[in-house]
mmCIF file of C-alpha atoms and ligand atoms in Angstrom:
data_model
loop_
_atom_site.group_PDB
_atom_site.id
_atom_site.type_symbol
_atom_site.label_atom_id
_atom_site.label_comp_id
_atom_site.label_asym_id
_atom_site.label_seq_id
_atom_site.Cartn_x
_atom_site.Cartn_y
_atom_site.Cartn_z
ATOM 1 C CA UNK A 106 -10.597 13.903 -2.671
ATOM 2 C CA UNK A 107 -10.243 10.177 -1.396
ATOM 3 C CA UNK A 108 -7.141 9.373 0.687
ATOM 4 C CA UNK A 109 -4.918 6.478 -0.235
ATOM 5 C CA UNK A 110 -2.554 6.007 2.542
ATOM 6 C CA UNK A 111 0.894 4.050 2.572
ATOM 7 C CA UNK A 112 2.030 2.601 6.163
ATOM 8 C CA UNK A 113 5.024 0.471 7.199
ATOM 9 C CA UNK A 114 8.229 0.070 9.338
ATOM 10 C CA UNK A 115 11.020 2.771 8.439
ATOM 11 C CA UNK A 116 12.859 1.532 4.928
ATOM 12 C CA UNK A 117 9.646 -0.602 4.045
ATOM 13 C CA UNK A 118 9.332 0.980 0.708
ATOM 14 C CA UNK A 119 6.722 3.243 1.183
ATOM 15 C CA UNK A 120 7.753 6.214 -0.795
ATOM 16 C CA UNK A 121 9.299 4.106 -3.667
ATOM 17 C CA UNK A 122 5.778 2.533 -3.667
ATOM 18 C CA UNK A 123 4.439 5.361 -3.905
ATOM 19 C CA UNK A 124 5.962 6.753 -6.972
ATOM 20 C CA UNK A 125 6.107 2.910 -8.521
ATOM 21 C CA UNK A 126 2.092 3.399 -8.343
ATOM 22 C CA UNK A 127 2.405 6.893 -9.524
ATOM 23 C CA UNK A 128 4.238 6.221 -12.503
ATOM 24 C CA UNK A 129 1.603 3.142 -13.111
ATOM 25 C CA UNK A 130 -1.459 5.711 -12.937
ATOM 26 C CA UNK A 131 0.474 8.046 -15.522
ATOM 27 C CA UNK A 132 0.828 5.109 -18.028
ATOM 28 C CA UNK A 133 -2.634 4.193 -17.610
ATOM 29 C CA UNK A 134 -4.059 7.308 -18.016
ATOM 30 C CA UNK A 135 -2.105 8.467 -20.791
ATOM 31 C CA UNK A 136 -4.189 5.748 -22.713
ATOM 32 C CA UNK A 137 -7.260 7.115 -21.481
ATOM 33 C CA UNK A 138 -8.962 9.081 -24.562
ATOM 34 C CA UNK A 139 -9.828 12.827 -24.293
ATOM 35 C CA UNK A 140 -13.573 12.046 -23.657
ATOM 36 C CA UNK A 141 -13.119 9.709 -21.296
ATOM 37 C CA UNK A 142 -10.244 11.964 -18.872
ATOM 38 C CA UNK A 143 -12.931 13.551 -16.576
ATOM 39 C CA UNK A 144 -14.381 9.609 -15.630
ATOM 40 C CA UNK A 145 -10.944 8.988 -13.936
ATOM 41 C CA UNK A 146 -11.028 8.964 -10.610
ATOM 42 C CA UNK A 147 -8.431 11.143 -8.331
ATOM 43 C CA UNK A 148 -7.384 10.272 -5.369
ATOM 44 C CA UNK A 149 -4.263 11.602 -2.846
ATOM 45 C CA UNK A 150 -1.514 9.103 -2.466
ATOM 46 C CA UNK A 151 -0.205 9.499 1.381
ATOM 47 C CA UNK A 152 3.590 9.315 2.258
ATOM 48 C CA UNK A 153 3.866 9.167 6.294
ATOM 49 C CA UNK A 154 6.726 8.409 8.519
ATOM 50 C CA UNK A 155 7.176 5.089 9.859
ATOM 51 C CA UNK A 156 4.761 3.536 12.342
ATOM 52 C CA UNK A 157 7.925 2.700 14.138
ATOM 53 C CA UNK A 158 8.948 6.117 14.913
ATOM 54 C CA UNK A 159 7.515 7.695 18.227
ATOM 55 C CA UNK A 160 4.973 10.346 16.817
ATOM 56 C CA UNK A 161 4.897 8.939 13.889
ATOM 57 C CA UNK A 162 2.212 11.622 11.362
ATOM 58 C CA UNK A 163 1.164 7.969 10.664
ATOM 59 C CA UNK A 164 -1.313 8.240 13.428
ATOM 60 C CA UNK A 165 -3.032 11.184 12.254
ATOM 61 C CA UNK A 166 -2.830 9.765 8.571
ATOM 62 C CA UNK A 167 -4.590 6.686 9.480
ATOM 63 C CA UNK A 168 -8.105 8.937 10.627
ATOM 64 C CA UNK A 169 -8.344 10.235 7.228
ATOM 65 C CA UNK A 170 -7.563 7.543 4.345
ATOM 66 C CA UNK A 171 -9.994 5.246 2.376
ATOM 67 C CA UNK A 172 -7.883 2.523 1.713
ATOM 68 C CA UNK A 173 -4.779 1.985 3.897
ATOM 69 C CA UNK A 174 -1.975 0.038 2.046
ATOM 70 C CA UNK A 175 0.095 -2.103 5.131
ATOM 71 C CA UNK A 176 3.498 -2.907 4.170
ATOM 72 C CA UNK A 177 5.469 -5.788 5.426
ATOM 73 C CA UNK A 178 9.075 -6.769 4.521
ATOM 74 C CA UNK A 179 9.872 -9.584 7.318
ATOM 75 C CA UNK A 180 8.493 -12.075 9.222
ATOM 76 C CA UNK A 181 8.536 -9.910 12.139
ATOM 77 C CA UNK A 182 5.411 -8.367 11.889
ATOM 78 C CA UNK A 183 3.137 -8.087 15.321
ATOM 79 C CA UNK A 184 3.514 -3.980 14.789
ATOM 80 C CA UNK A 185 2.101 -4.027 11.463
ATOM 81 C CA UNK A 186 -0.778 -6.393 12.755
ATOM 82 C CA UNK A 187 -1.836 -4.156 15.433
ATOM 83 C CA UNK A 188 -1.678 -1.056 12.528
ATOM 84 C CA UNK A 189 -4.409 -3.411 10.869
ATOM 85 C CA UNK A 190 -7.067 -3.725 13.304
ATOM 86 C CA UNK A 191 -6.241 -0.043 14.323
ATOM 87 C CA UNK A 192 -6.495 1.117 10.563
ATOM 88 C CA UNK A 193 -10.006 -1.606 9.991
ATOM 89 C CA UNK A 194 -11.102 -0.010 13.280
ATOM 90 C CA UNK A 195 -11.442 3.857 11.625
ATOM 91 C CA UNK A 196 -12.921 2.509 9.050
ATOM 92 C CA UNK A 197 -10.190 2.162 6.713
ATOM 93 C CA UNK A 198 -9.526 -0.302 3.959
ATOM 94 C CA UNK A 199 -6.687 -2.207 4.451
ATOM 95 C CA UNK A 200 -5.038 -4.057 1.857
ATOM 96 C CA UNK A 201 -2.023 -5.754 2.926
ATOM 97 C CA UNK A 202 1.856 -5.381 0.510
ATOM 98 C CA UNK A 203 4.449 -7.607 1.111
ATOM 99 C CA UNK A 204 7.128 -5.178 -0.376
ATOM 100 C CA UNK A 205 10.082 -4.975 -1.593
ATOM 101 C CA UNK A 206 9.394 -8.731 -3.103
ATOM 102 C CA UNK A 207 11.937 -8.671 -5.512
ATOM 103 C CA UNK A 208 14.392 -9.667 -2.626
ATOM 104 C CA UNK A 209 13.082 -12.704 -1.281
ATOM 105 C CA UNK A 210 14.047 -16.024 -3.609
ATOM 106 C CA UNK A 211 10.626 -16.822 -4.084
ATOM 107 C CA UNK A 212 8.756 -13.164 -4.886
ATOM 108 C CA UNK A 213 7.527 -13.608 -1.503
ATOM 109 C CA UNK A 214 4.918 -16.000 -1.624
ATOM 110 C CA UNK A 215 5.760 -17.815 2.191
ATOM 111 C CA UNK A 216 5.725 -14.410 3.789
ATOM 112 C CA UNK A 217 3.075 -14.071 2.286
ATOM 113 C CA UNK A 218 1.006 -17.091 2.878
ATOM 114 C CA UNK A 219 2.246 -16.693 6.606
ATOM 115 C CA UNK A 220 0.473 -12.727 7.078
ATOM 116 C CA UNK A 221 -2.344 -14.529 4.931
ATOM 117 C CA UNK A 222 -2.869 -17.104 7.502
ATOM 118 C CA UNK A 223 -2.609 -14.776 10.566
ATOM 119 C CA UNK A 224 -4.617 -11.848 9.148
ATOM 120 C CA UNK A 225 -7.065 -13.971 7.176
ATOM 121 C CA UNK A 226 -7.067 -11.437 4.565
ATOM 122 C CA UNK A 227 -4.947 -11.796 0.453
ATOM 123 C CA UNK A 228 -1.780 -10.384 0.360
ATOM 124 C CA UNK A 229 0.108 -9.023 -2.566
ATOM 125 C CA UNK A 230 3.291 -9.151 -3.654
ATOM 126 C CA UNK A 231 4.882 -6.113 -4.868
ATOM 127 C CA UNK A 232 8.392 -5.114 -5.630
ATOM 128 C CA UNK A 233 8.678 -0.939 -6.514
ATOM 129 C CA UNK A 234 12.410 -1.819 -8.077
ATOM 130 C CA UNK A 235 11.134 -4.675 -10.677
ATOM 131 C CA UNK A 236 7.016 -3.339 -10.794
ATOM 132 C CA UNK A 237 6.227 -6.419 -9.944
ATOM 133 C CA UNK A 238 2.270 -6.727 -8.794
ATOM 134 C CA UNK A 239 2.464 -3.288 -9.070
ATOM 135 C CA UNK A 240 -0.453 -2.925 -11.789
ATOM 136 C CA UNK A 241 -2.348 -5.862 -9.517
ATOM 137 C CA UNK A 242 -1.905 -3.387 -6.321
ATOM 138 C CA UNK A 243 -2.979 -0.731 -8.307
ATOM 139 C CA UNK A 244 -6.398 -2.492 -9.457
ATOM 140 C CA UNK A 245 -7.019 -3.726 -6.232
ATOM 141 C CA UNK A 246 -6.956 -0.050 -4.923
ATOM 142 C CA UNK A 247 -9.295 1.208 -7.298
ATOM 143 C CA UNK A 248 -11.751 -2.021 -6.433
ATOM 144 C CA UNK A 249 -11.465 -0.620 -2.672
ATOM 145 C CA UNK A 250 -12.262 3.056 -3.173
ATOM 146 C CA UNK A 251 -15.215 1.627 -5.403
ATOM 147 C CA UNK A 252 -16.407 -0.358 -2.289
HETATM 148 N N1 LIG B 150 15.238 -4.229 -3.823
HETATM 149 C C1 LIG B 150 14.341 -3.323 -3.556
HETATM 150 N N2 LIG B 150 14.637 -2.246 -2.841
HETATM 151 C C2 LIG B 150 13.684 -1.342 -2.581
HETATM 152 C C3 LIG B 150 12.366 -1.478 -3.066
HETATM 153 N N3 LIG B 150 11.647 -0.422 -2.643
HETATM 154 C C4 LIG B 150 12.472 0.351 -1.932
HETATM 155 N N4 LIG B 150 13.718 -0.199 -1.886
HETATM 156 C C5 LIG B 150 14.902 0.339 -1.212
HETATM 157 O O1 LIG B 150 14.648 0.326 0.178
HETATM 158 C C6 LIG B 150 15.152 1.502 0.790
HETATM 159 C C7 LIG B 150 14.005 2.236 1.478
HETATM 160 O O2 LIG B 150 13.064 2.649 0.493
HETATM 161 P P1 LIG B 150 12.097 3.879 0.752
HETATM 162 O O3 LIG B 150 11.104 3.885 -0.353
HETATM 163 O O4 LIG B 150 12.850 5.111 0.988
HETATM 164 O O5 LIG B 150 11.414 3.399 2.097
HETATM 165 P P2 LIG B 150 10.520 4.268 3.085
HETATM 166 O O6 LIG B 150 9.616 3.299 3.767
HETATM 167 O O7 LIG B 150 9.879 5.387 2.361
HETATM 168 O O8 LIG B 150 11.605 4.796 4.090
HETATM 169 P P3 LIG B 150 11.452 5.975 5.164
HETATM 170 O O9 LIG B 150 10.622 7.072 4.537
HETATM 171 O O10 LIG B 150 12.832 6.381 5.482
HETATM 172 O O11 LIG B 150 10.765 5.356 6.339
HETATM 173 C C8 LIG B 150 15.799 2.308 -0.325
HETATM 174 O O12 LIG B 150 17.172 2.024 -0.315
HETATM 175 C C9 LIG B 150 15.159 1.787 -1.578
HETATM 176 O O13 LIG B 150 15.979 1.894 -2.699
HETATM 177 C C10 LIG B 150 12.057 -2.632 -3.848
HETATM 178 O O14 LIG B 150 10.938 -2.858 -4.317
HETATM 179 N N5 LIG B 150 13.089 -3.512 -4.050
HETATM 180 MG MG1 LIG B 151 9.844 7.395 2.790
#
């Protein structure tokens, strides 16, 4: 089964994103009809601990997952950058989740456009509380694993 993996600081919102997109793939399928169910694909959504705890299972996480979901909550974010190559490196996808967006004023479109312009990749906002960009996130993962 494919491996979708969820990375980011302690607090970052990884396991309320996780169960924000869980919730999301029970609605969606729910609408699926009975002929259709076995066309949906499965995957394994991955918790880990923090990539800033020493030891983190993060490390051994990142060998095994398809698409690699990088959280970032602040503009401090030079760990989260190195995760990236690191993740791009095993051959992961990375798409990159400003999170928890619900608390910045502006959704967190200038942290956003700031990653953007370092990483040169598109960045999503998502807020877990609100479910903001959370059925965007979730498209955008199934695009990936169809890459
Ligand atoms: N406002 C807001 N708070 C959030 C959101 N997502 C998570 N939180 C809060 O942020 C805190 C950390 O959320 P978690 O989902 O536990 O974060 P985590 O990255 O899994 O944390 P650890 O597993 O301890 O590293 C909790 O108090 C959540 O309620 C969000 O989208 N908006
Ligand atoms: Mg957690």
């Amino acid at each position: 089964m494919k491996q979708v993996g969820i990375f980011g600081k302690r607090k970052s919102g990884k396991s309320a994103l996780m169960y924000a997109l869980t919730r999301q793939k029970i609605i969606q399928d729910a609408s699926f009809s009975a002929m259709e169910i076995s066309g949906v694909t499965k995957v394994m959504l991955v918790d880990t601990v923090g990539v800033d705890v020493e030891g983190s299972t993060a490390e051994k996480s990142a060998q095994s997952v398809e698409v690699a979901l990088m959280l970032i909550t602040d503009d401090s974010f030079e760990l989260e950058l190195g995760w990236i190559s690191k993740l791009r490196k095993g051959g992961s996808s990375v798409i990159v989740v400003i999170s928890r967006a619900d608390l910045f004023a502006d959704g967190g479109a200038a942290l956003a456009a700031a990653v953007e312009e370092i990483s040169g990749q598109k960045v999503l906002c998502v807020s877990a509380e609100t479910g903001a960009g959370v059925a965007e996130l979730d498209e955008e993962i199934n695009r990936r694993l169809k890459e």
